[in-house]
Coordinates of C-alpha atoms (C1' of nucleotides) in Angstrom, one line a residue:
Chain A
M1 CA 72.5 -22.4 -10.2
S2 CA 75.1 -24.7 -8.9
L3 CA 74.0 -27.6 -6.8
T4 CA 76.4 -28.9 -4.2
L5 CA 75.9 -32.2 -2.3
Y6 CA 77.8 -33.9 0.5
N7 CA 79.3 -37.2 -0.8
T8 CA 79.9 -39.9 1.8
L9 CA 82.4 -41.4 -0.6
T10 CA 84.7 -38.4 -0.4
R11 CA 83.5 -36.9 2.9
R12 CA 83.0 -33.5 1.5
K13 CA 80.6 -31.3 -0.4
E14 CA 81.0 -31.5 -4.1
P15 CA 79.4 -29.8 -7.1
F16 CA 76.8 -32.0 -8.5
R17 CA 77.4 -33.0 -12.1
P18 CA 75.0 -35.6 -13.5
I19 CA 76.2 -38.2 -15.9
D20 CA 73.3 -37.2 -18.2
P21 CA 71.5 -34.0 -17.4
A22 CA 68.5 -35.3 -19.5
N23 CA 68.2 -38.2 -17.2
V24 CA 69.4 -37.7 -13.6
R25 CA 69.2 -41.0 -11.7
M26 CA 68.7 -41.5 -8.0
Y27 CA 68.2 -44.7 -5.9
V28 CA 67.1 -44.7 -2.3
C29 CA 66.8 -47.7 0.0
G30 CA 63.1 -48.2 0.9
P31 CA 61.4 -50.1 3.7
T32 CA 61.3 -53.8 4.5
V33 CA 57.6 -54.5 4.7
Y34 CA 57.0 -56.5 7.8
D35 CA 55.7 -53.9 10.2
Y36 CA 54.4 -50.3 10.3
A37 CA 57.0 -47.8 9.2
H38 CA 58.4 -45.8 12.1
I39 CA 59.3 -42.2 12.3
G40 CA 63.0 -43.0 11.6
N41 CA 61.9 -44.6 8.3
A42 CA 60.1 -41.4 7.4
R43 CA 63.3 -39.3 7.5
P44 CA 64.9 -40.6 4.3
V45 CA 61.5 -40.6 2.6
I46 CA 61.1 -36.9 3.4
V47 CA 64.7 -35.9 2.8
F48 CA 65.1 -37.5 -0.6
D49 CA 61.7 -36.3 -1.6
V50 CA 63.0 -32.8 -1.2
L51 CA 66.1 -33.7 -3.2
F52 CA 63.9 -35.2 -5.9
R53 CA 61.8 -32.0 -6.1
L54 CA 65.0 -29.9 -6.3
L55 CA 66.5 -32.1 -9.0
R56 CA 63.2 -31.8 -11.0
H57 CA 63.3 -28.1 -10.6
V58 CA 66.9 -27.8 -11.7
F59 CA 66.9 -30.4 -14.5
G60 CA 63.3 -30.5 -15.5
E61 CA 60.5 -32.7 -14.3
T62 CA 60.8 -35.3 -16.9
H63 CA 64.6 -35.5 -16.6
V64 CA 64.9 -37.1 -13.2
T65 CA 64.4 -40.8 -12.5
Y66 CA 63.9 -41.7 -8.8
A67 CA 63.8 -45.4 -7.7
R68 CA 62.9 -46.4 -4.2
N69 CA 62.5 -50.1 -3.5
I70 CA 60.2 -52.2 -1.4
T71 CA 62.0 -55.1 0.3
D72 CA 59.5 -58.0 0.3
V73 CA 61.9 -60.9 0.8
D74 CA 63.5 -61.0 4.2
D75 CA 63.8 -63.4 7.1
K76 CA 62.0 -60.9 9.4
I77 CA 59.1 -61.0 7.0
N78 CA 59.1 -64.8 7.2
A79 CA 59.2 -64.7 11.0
R80 CA 56.4 -62.2 11.2
A81 CA 54.3 -64.2 8.7
A82 CA 54.6 -67.4 10.6
Q83 CA 53.7 -65.6 13.8
E84 CA 50.7 -63.7 12.5
F85 CA 49.2 -66.3 10.2
P86 CA 50.2 -69.7 11.7
S87 CA 47.4 -71.5 9.9
L88 CA 48.3 -70.4 6.4
P89 CA 51.0 -71.9 4.2
L90 CA 54.1 -69.7 4.7
N91 CA 54.2 -68.3 1.3
E92 CA 50.6 -67.2 1.5
A93 CA 51.2 -65.8 5.0
I94 CA 54.1 -63.8 3.6
R95 CA 52.0 -62.4 0.9
Q96 CA 49.4 -61.3 3.4
V97 CA 52.1 -59.5 5.5
T98 CA 53.9 -57.8 2.7
T99 CA 50.7 -56.6 0.9
K100 CA 49.2 -55.3 4.0
T101 CA 52.4 -53.5 5.1
E102 CA 53.0 -52.0 1.7
T103 CA 49.5 -50.6 1.5
Q104 CA 49.9 -49.1 5.0
F105 CA 53.3 -47.6 4.0
H106 CA 51.9 -45.9 1.0
A107 CA 49.0 -44.5 3.0
D108 CA 51.3 -43.2 5.7
I109 CA 53.8 -41.4 3.4
A110 CA 51.1 -40.0 1.1
A111 CA 49.9 -38.0 4.1
L112 CA 53.4 -36.6 4.5
G113 CA 53.2 -34.8 1.2
V114 CA 55.9 -36.7 -0.7
L115 CA 55.8 -37.4 -4.4
P116 CA 55.7 -40.9 -5.6
P117 CA 59.1 -42.1 -7.0
T118 CA 59.4 -42.8 -10.6
H119 CA 59.9 -46.5 -9.9
E120 CA 59.0 -48.5 -6.8
P121 CA 60.4 -52.0 -7.5
R122 CA 59.7 -55.0 -5.3
A123 CA 62.7 -57.2 -4.5
T124 CA 60.9 -60.4 -5.5
E125 CA 60.3 -59.0 -9.0
F126 CA 64.1 -58.9 -9.5
I127 CA 65.2 -62.3 -8.3
R128 CA 64.8 -63.8 -11.7
R129 CA 63.4 -62.1 -14.8
D130 CA 62.7 -63.2 -18.3
D131 CA 62.8 -59.7 -19.9
N132 CA 66.5 -59.5 -20.2
K133 CA 66.8 -56.9 -17.4
V134 CA 69.5 -57.4 -14.8
D135 CA 68.3 -59.6 -12.0
M136 CA 69.9 -61.0 -8.8
V137 CA 70.6 -64.4 -10.2
R138 CA 72.4 -63.0 -13.2
L139 CA 74.5 -60.7 -11.0
I140 CA 75.5 -63.6 -8.9
E141 CA 76.4 -65.7 -11.9
D142 CA 78.5 -62.8 -13.2
L143 CA 80.2 -62.4 -9.9
V144 CA 81.1 -66.1 -9.8
A145 CA 82.3 -66.0 -13.4
R146 CA 84.5 -63.0 -12.7
G147 CA 86.1 -64.6 -9.7
H148 CA 84.5 -62.3 -7.1
A149 CA 82.2 -65.0 -5.6
Y150 CA 82.3 -68.6 -4.7
V151 CA 80.0 -71.4 -3.8
A152 CA 80.2 -73.1 -0.4
Q153 CA 77.7 -75.5 1.1
D154 CA 74.9 -74.3 -1.2
H155 CA 75.6 -70.7 -0.4
V156 CA 77.1 -68.1 -2.7
L157 CA 79.5 -65.8 -0.9
F158 CA 81.1 -62.6 -2.0
D159 CA 84.9 -62.8 -1.8
V160 CA 85.8 -59.5 -0.1
A161 CA 89.5 -60.0 -0.7
S162 CA 89.0 -59.9 -4.4
M163 CA 88.1 -56.3 -4.3
P164 CA 91.1 -54.1 -3.5
D165 CA 89.3 -51.0 -2.2
Y166 CA 86.6 -52.8 -0.3
G167 CA 85.7 -50.6 2.7
R168 CA 86.2 -47.3 1.0
L169 CA 82.7 -46.0 1.5
A170 CA 82.6 -47.0 5.2
N171 CA 86.2 -45.7 5.5
R172 CA 87.7 -48.7 7.2
S173 CA 90.1 -51.3 6.1
L174 CA 89.5 -55.0 6.0
E175 CA 92.0 -55.5 8.8
E176 CA 90.1 -53.1 11.0
M177 CA 86.8 -54.8 10.3
E178 CA 88.2 -58.2 10.9
A179 CA 89.8 -57.1 14.2
G180 CA 86.5 -55.6 15.3
A181 CA 84.3 -58.4 14.3
R182 CA 82.1 -59.6 17.1
V183 CA 80.3 -62.4 15.4
D184 CA 81.3 -66.0 14.8
V185 CA 82.5 -66.6 11.4
A186 CA 80.7 -69.3 9.5
P187 CA 83.2 -72.1 8.8
Y188 CA 82.6 -72.2 5.1
K189 CA 83.6 -68.6 4.6
R190 CA 87.1 -68.0 3.0
G191 CA 87.3 -64.6 4.6
A192 CA 85.7 -63.4 7.8
M193 CA 84.0 -60.4 6.1
D194 CA 82.7 -62.4 3.1
F195 CA 79.0 -62.0 2.9
V196 CA 76.1 -64.0 1.6
L197 CA 74.8 -63.4 -1.9
W198 CA 72.5 -66.4 -2.0
K199 CA 71.5 -69.0 0.7
P200 CA 69.6 -72.2 0.6
S201 CA 66.0 -72.3 1.7
K202 CA 64.5 -74.8 4.0
P203 CA 61.4 -76.7 2.9
G204 CA 58.4 -74.4 3.1
E205 CA 60.4 -71.2 3.0
P206 CA 60.3 -68.9 0.0
A207 CA 62.6 -70.4 -2.6
W208 CA 63.8 -69.8 -6.1
P209 CA 66.0 -72.0 -8.4
S210 CA 69.5 -71.3 -7.4
P211 CA 72.3 -69.9 -9.5
A212 CA 75.9 -71.2 -9.9
G213 CA 74.9 -74.8 -10.3
I214 CA 73.5 -75.2 -6.8
A215 CA 70.8 -77.9 -6.8
T216 CA 69.0 -76.8 -3.6
P217 CA 66.5 -73.9 -4.2
G218 CA 67.4 -70.8 -2.3
R219 CA 66.8 -67.1 -1.7
P220 CA 68.9 -64.0 -2.0
G221 CA 71.0 -62.3 0.6
W222 CA 70.2 -58.9 1.8
H223 CA 72.4 -56.6 -0.3
I224 CA 72.0 -58.1 -3.7
E225 CA 68.4 -56.9 -4.2
C226 CA 69.4 -53.3 -4.4
S227 CA 72.2 -54.0 -6.8
A228 CA 69.7 -55.7 -9.1
M229 CA 67.0 -53.1 -8.9
A230 CA 69.3 -50.2 -9.3
G231 CA 71.1 -51.9 -12.2
A232 CA 67.9 -52.8 -14.0
L233 CA 66.2 -49.4 -13.6
L234 CA 69.1 -46.9 -13.5
G235 CA 72.0 -48.7 -15.2
D236 CA 75.4 -50.0 -14.1
V237 CA 76.5 -46.5 -13.0
F238 CA 74.1 -43.8 -11.9
D239 CA 74.2 -40.5 -10.1
I240 CA 72.9 -40.6 -6.5
H241 CA 72.4 -43.3 -4.0
G242 CA 70.7 -42.5 -0.7
G243 CA 69.7 -44.0 2.6
G244 CA 70.1 -43.8 6.3
I245 CA 73.6 -43.4 7.7
D246 CA 73.3 -46.8 9.5
L247 CA 73.2 -48.4 6.1
V248 CA 76.7 -47.3 5.1
F249 CA 78.0 -50.5 6.6
P250 CA 77.4 -53.2 5.7
H251 CA 74.5 -52.7 3.3
H252 CA 75.9 -50.0 1.0
E253 CA 79.5 -51.1 1.1
N254 CA 78.4 -54.6 0.1
E255 CA 75.9 -53.4 -2.5
L256 CA 78.5 -51.2 -4.1
A257 CA 81.0 -54.0 -4.0
Q258 CA 78.6 -56.4 -5.8
S259 CA 77.6 -54.0 -8.4
R260 CA 81.0 -52.8 -9.3
C261 CA 82.5 -56.2 -9.4
A262 CA 79.6 -57.7 -11.4
H263 CA 79.6 -54.8 -13.9
G264 CA 83.4 -54.1 -13.9
T265 CA 82.9 -50.4 -13.1
A266 CA 84.9 -48.1 -11.0
V267 CA 81.9 -46.8 -9.1
M268 CA 78.2 -47.8 -8.6
A269 CA 76.9 -44.3 -8.0
N270 CA 78.9 -41.0 -8.1
Y271 CA 77.3 -39.5 -5.0
W272 CA 76.4 -41.4 -1.9
M273 CA 74.1 -39.5 0.5
H274 CA 73.1 -40.5 4.0
N275 CA 70.6 -38.9 6.4
G276 CA 71.4 -38.7 10.1
F277 CA 69.9 -40.8 12.8
L278 CA 66.8 -40.0 14.9
Q279 CA 66.2 -40.1 18.6
V280 CA 62.9 -39.8 20.4
E281 CA 62.7 -37.3 23.4
G282 CA 66.4 -37.7 23.9
E283 CA 66.5 -41.4 23.9
K284 CA 67.2 -44.1 21.3
M285 CA 64.0 -45.2 19.8
S286 CA 63.3 -48.8 20.8
K287 CA 60.4 -51.0 21.5
S288 CA 61.8 -51.9 24.9
L289 CA 61.9 -48.3 26.0
G290 CA 58.3 -47.8 24.9
N291 CA 59.1 -44.8 22.7
F292 CA 58.9 -46.6 19.4
I293 CA 56.7 -44.4 17.3
T294 CA 55.2 -45.2 13.9
I295 CA 54.2 -42.8 11.2
H296 CA 50.7 -44.3 11.5
E297 CA 50.5 -43.6 15.2
L298 CA 51.6 -40.0 14.7
L299 CA 49.0 -39.4 12.0
E300 CA 46.0 -41.3 13.4
T301 CA 46.4 -41.8 17.2
K302 CA 47.1 -39.9 20.3
T303 CA 50.2 -41.9 21.3
F304 CA 52.6 -39.0 20.8
G305 CA 51.8 -35.8 22.7
Q306 CA 48.2 -36.9 23.4
Q307 CA 47.1 -35.9 19.9
P308 CA 47.4 -36.8 16.2
W309 CA 49.5 -34.7 13.9
H310 CA 49.0 -33.5 10.4
G311 CA 51.3 -35.1 7.9
R312 CA 52.6 -31.9 6.6
V313 CA 53.4 -30.8 10.1
I314 CA 55.5 -34.0 10.4
K315 CA 57.3 -33.2 7.2
F316 CA 57.9 -29.6 8.1
A317 CA 59.2 -30.6 11.6
M318 CA 61.6 -33.0 10.0
L319 CA 63.0 -30.4 7.6
G320 CA 63.7 -28.0 10.4
T321 CA 66.9 -29.9 11.0
H322 CA 69.6 -30.4 8.3
Y323 CA 69.4 -33.9 6.9
R324 CA 72.9 -35.0 8.0
Q325 CA 72.4 -33.8 11.6
P326 CA 71.1 -36.1 14.3
I327 CA 67.5 -35.1 15.1
D328 CA 65.7 -35.4 18.4
W329 CA 62.0 -36.1 17.7
T330 CA 60.0 -34.3 20.3
V331 CA 56.4 -33.1 20.9
G332 CA 57.8 -29.6 21.2
R333 CA 59.2 -29.5 17.7
L334 CA 55.9 -30.7 16.3
V335 CA 54.1 -28.0 18.2
Q336 CA 56.5 -25.4 16.8
A337 CA 56.3 -26.7 13.3
R338 CA 52.5 -26.6 13.5
A339 CA 52.4 -23.0 14.7
T340 CA 54.6 -21.9 11.8
L341 CA 52.5 -23.7 9.2
M342 CA 49.4 -22.2 10.7
D343 CA 50.8 -18.7 10.4
F344 CA 51.9 -19.4 6.8
A345 CA 48.5 -20.7 6.0
D346 CA 47.0 -17.4 7.1
V347 CA 49.3 -15.5 4.7
V348 CA 48.8 -17.8 1.8
S349 CA 45.5 -19.6 1.8
A350 CA 43.6 -17.0 -0.1
V351 CA 46.2 -16.2 -2.8
S352 CA 47.1 -17.9 -6.1
P353 CA 50.7 -19.3 -6.1
A354 CA 53.4 -17.7 -8.2
D355 CA 54.8 -19.6 -11.2
A356 CA 58.0 -20.6 -9.5
P357 CA 59.5 -21.2 -6.0
H358 CA 61.5 -18.3 -4.6
A359 CA 65.1 -18.3 -5.9
D360 CA 66.6 -17.8 -2.5
V361 CA 65.0 -21.0 -1.2
I362 CA 66.3 -22.8 -4.3
A363 CA 69.7 -21.4 -3.5
A364 CA 69.6 -22.6 0.1
L365 CA 68.5 -26.1 -1.0
S366 CA 71.2 -26.2 -3.6
D367 CA 73.8 -25.9 -0.8
D368 CA 73.6 -29.6 0.2
L369 CA 69.9 -29.4 1.0
N370 CA 70.1 -26.7 3.6
T371 CA 66.4 -26.9 4.6
P372 CA 66.8 -24.9 7.9
S373 CA 68.2 -22.0 6.0
A374 CA 65.4 -22.4 3.4
I375 CA 62.8 -22.2 6.2
S376 CA 64.5 -19.1 7.5
I377 CA 64.1 -17.5 4.1
L378 CA 60.4 -18.6 4.1
H379 CA 59.9 -16.5 7.2
G380 CA 61.4 -13.5 5.5
I381 CA 59.1 -13.9 2.6
A382 CA 56.1 -14.3 4.9
K383 CA 57.1 -11.1 6.6
S384 CA 57.3 -9.1 3.4
A385 CA 54.0 -10.6 2.4
Q386 CA 52.4 -8.3 5.0
R387 CA 52.6 -5.5 2.6
N388 CA 53.4 -7.2 -0.7
A389 CA 50.9 -9.4 -2.5
E390 CA 53.6 -10.8 -4.8
S391 CA 55.5 -12.1 -1.8
A392 CA 52.4 -14.0 -0.6
A393 CA 52.1 -15.6 -4.0
Q394 CA 55.8 -16.6 -3.9
L395 CA 55.5 -18.0 -0.5
K396 CA 52.6 -20.2 -1.5
A397 CA 54.5 -21.4 -4.6
T398 CA 57.6 -22.2 -2.5
L399 CA 55.6 -24.0 0.2
Q400 CA 53.9 -26.1 -2.4
F401 CA 57.2 -26.8 -4.1
L402 CA 58.5 -28.2 -0.9
G403 CA 55.3 -30.2 -0.4
V404 CA 54.8 -28.8 3.1
Y405 CA 51.6 -27.0 2.1
G406 CA 48.7 -27.7 -0.3
E407 CA 45.6 -25.7 0.1
E408 CA 45.1 -26.0 3.9
K409 CA 43.6 -23.4 6.1
R410 CA 45.1 -22.6 9.5
G411 CA 42.7 -24.9 11.3
D412 CA 43.4 -27.8 9.1
F413 CA 46.8 -28.2 10.7
A414 CA 45.3 -28.6 14.1
V415 CA 44.0 -32.1 13.6
G416 CA 44.9 -32.8 17.2
V417 CA 42.8 -30.1 18.7
E418 CA 39.4 -31.3 19.7
A419 CA 37.1 -28.9 17.9
R420 CA 34.4 -28.0 20.3
S421 CA 31.2 -27.7 18.5
V422 CA 30.0 -24.1 18.5
D423 CA 26.9 -22.6 17.0
A424 CA 28.3 -20.1 14.5
A425 CA 25.0 -18.1 14.4
Q426 CA 25.0 -17.9 18.2
V427 CA 28.6 -16.7 18.2
E428 CA 27.9 -14.0 15.6
S429 CA 24.9 -12.8 17.5
L430 CA 26.9 -12.6 20.8
I431 CA 29.6 -10.7 18.9
G432 CA 27.0 -8.3 17.6
A433 CA 25.7 -7.8 21.2
R434 CA 29.3 -7.2 22.4
N435 CA 29.9 -4.6 19.7
A436 CA 26.7 -2.9 20.5
A437 CA 27.7 -2.8 24.2
R438 CA 31.1 -1.4 23.3
K439 CA 29.5 1.4 21.2
A440 CA 27.4 2.2 24.2
K441 CA 30.5 2.3 26.3
D442 CA 29.1 -0.5 28.4
F443 CA 32.5 -2.2 28.7
K444 CA 31.4 -4.3 31.7
E445 CA 28.8 -6.0 29.5
A446 CA 31.1 -6.2 26.5
D447 CA 33.8 -8.0 28.6
R448 CA 31.1 -10.3 30.1
I449 CA 30.2 -11.4 26.6
R450 CA 33.8 -11.9 25.7
D451 CA 34.3 -14.1 28.7
E452 CA 31.2 -16.0 27.8
L453 CA 32.5 -16.7 24.4
A454 CA 35.9 -17.6 25.8
A455 CA 34.2 -20.2 28.0
M456 CA 32.7 -21.6 24.8
G457 CA 36.3 -21.8 23.4
V458 CA 35.8 -18.9 21.1
Q459 CA 38.8 -16.5 20.8
L460 CA 38.0 -13.0 19.5
K461 CA 40.3 -10.9 17.4
D462 CA 39.5 -7.2 16.9
A463 CA 41.2 -5.6 14.0
K464 CA 40.8 -2.1 12.5
D465 CA 39.8 -2.0 8.8
K466 CA 42.7 -0.2 7.1
T467 CA 40.5 2.0 4.9
T468 CA 37.4 2.7 6.9
G469 CA 38.8 2.6 10.4
E470 CA 35.9 0.4 11.4
I471 CA 36.5 -2.3 14.0
V472 CA 36.2 -5.8 12.5
T473 CA 35.8 -8.7 14.9
T474 CA 36.9 -12.1 13.8
W475 CA 36.9 -15.3 15.8
E476 CA 38.2 -18.8 15.9
V477 CA 37.7 -21.9 18.1
K478 CA 40.5 -22.7 20.4
G479 CA 41.2 -26.2 21.7
Chain B
rG1 C1' 88.1 -52.8 21.9
rG2 C1' 88.1 -50.5 16.6
rC3 C1' 85.9 -46.7 13.3
rC4 C1' 82.7 -42.3 12.9
rA5 C1' 79.5 -38.2 13.8
rC6 C1' 77.6 -34.4 17.0
rG7 C1' 78.0 -30.7 21.5
rU8 C1' 75.6 -22.9 19.4
rG9 C1' 71.3 -18.1 23.8
rG10 C1' 65.3 -20.5 28.0
rC11 C1' 64.0 -24.0 23.6
rG12 C1' 64.6 -25.3 18.3
rG13 C1' 68.3 -24.5 14.7
rA14 C1' 71.7 -22.4 10.4
rG15 C1' 76.4 -20.4 9.7
rU16 C1' 81.2 -18.2 9.8
rG17 C1' 88.9 -17.0 10.9
rG18 C1' 87.2 -10.6 12.4
rU19 C1' 79.9 -6.3 12.0
rG20 C1' 75.2 -12.0 17.2
rA21 C1' 70.9 -16.1 10.3
rC22 C1' 66.0 -17.4 11.5
rG23 C1' 61.8 -19.3 14.5
rC24 C1' 59.4 -20.1 19.3
rA25 C1' 59.3 -18.3 24.2
rG26 C1' 60.5 -13.7 27.0
rC27 C1' 61.0 -8.3 27.6
rG28 C1' 59.8 -3.0 25.9
rG29 C1' 56.7 0.0 22.8
rA30 C1' 52.5 1.2 19.2
rC31 C1' 47.4 0.1 18.6
rU32 C1' 43.1 -1.0 22.1
rG33 C1' 38.1 1.4 26.9
rC34 C1' 41.0 -3.1 28.7
rA35 C1' 42.6 -7.5 26.5
rA36 C1' 43.6 -10.8 22.4
rA37 C1' 45.4 -10.5 17.6
rU38 C1' 48.7 -7.5 14.7
rC39 C1' 52.9 -4.2 14.0
rC40 C1' 57.8 -2.0 15.6
rG41 C1' 62.0 -2.8 18.7
rC42 C1' 65.1 -5.6 22.1
rG43 C1' 69.8 -11.0 22.9
rU44 C1' 77.3 -9.3 23.6
rA45 C1' 75.2 -18.0 22.7
rC46 C1' 78.9 -21.0 20.5
rC47 C1' 81.1 -28.1 26.2
rC48 C1' 86.2 -27.9 28.8
rC49 C1' 91.7 -27.3 28.4
rG50 C1' 95.8 -26.3 25.4
rG51 C1' 98.0 -24.7 20.5
rU52 C1' 98.2 -21.9 15.6
rU53 C1' 96.9 -16.7 14.5
rC54 C1' 97.0 -9.6 14.8
rA55 C1' 92.2 -12.2 15.6
rA56 C1' 88.9 -18.9 17.0
rU57 C1' 82.5 -20.4 18.2
rU58 C1' 84.9 -21.4 13.4
rC59 C1' 91.5 -24.5 12.2
rC60 C1' 94.9 -28.2 15.1
rG61 C1' 95.7 -31.5 19.6
rG62 C1' 93.8 -33.4 24.1
rG63 C1' 89.7 -34.2 27.4
rC64 C1' 84.4 -34.7 28.8
rG65 C1' 79.4 -35.7 27.2
rU66 C1' 75.7 -37.7 23.7
rG67 C1' 74.8 -40.8 19.6
rG68 C1' 75.9 -44.2 15.4
rC69 C1' 78.3 -48.4 13.0
rC70 C1' 81.4 -52.9 13.6
rU71 C1' 74.9 -57.9 14.8
rC72 C1' 70.0 -58.0 7.5
rC73 C1' 68.4 -51.3 12.2
rA74 C1' 66.3 -45.5 8.0

RNA sequence: GGCCACGUGGCGGAGUGGUGACGCAGCGGACUGCAAAUCCGCGUACCCCGGUUCAAUUCCGGGCGUGGCCUCCA
């Protein structure tokens, strides 16, 4: 089984060769915890969950280390905290915001059917450490010592000119970036593209003792946290680094620059993977357009499509598009994903899963995570499950492997449908009456009863028992 | 302005230098008293214009459209 992944660094698909097959290491940029995670945040969570599962399948469950961070130090968090808890001291208010948001994030993504990562570090835990693991302050000291960073007005700045191939990931040169810059350059910067590693804090703001001999306490810049967490948990060089495509520049470019220059390595990660962007109903998702949609709203409210949606339906809908393609998030695609999962549930809910996922699905995923192709194969397996019990077992194992199915029944996926309360005994008795009428060839009465049941929201299905030829009537409640 | 993606049938969505993945919807048939459900079958789609080629949806160039990054936004 050969695994191929598209590498943003080289802009092509490459065979995946881990540094150490006994410990495959992946880092993915996680959320900044200041507000509900939105559906765009869900995409990398879902995509890299599938990759995590695939890697575990290929290399063994205990041979993959997956780190996804929580960013809990950020100016947006500070602003939100001051706004929401004006009466609390800022640091206390920040703790309220980050704790609440992190708890919400975990609840949201648990419903999606994703595995917890091996490590979920918080940025604040890696500013300064006393256990000899890499931390942000040490990285900054190293960068200054190696001549890649300088102190100016209580800031520490990364000197972009000190790194010959800066811009390689984003595929643009320093000259291009400087020419295109639309922001005012801070006067203390040596180069226009130099970025902040550490900045001074105002009184009352979160603050830590500064590195590089700076007297004023300060706080870290945006990119350094990931360098520290990845370095501490996965090592100076690791296998896969993932995130949304919008992070390529500046976040990943800068992160990679810091890590490489601090460690003196030629790469930070061998494979850089980026998921495509998401739109909502054909438009950019934004609060001003009123189409900003959170995972929580999708799961628990009727804001999108006038109904809530099952977490696994959300995940399955997301996997219907290849991870690098742009995706237009619509009600229609959720409806379709739900219908498919319902049909699969019918095939699979009563059988025991096979020992392993279907090899063809693994092969599809091994081609740069081709989930649409994998889903197509799923349909084929479901079809052959009509007359082959082994296929049903394989389908179940494969769906569970992907985390798009657990033990749900068809109806469980229809969380949005208002289940009209029906009296099962009454329904059964009406069905009995209808069948009696049919036997007596009183079709007028039989159809009247069927209409009556339909008015109650009960849909009948007549099927012939294969062995006895007897008509068996089943029913379900329709929304 | 600079850089970069994407544009496939009614819809969603893979893929490929030469026999139309797959799903939904639709159509036809079987079954049924009639339906529903189920099963079987059915589609000459690749934004436009040039070029390369025996052959292009697939490669190259140009255009148009949509979107992203260059603003701590996945």
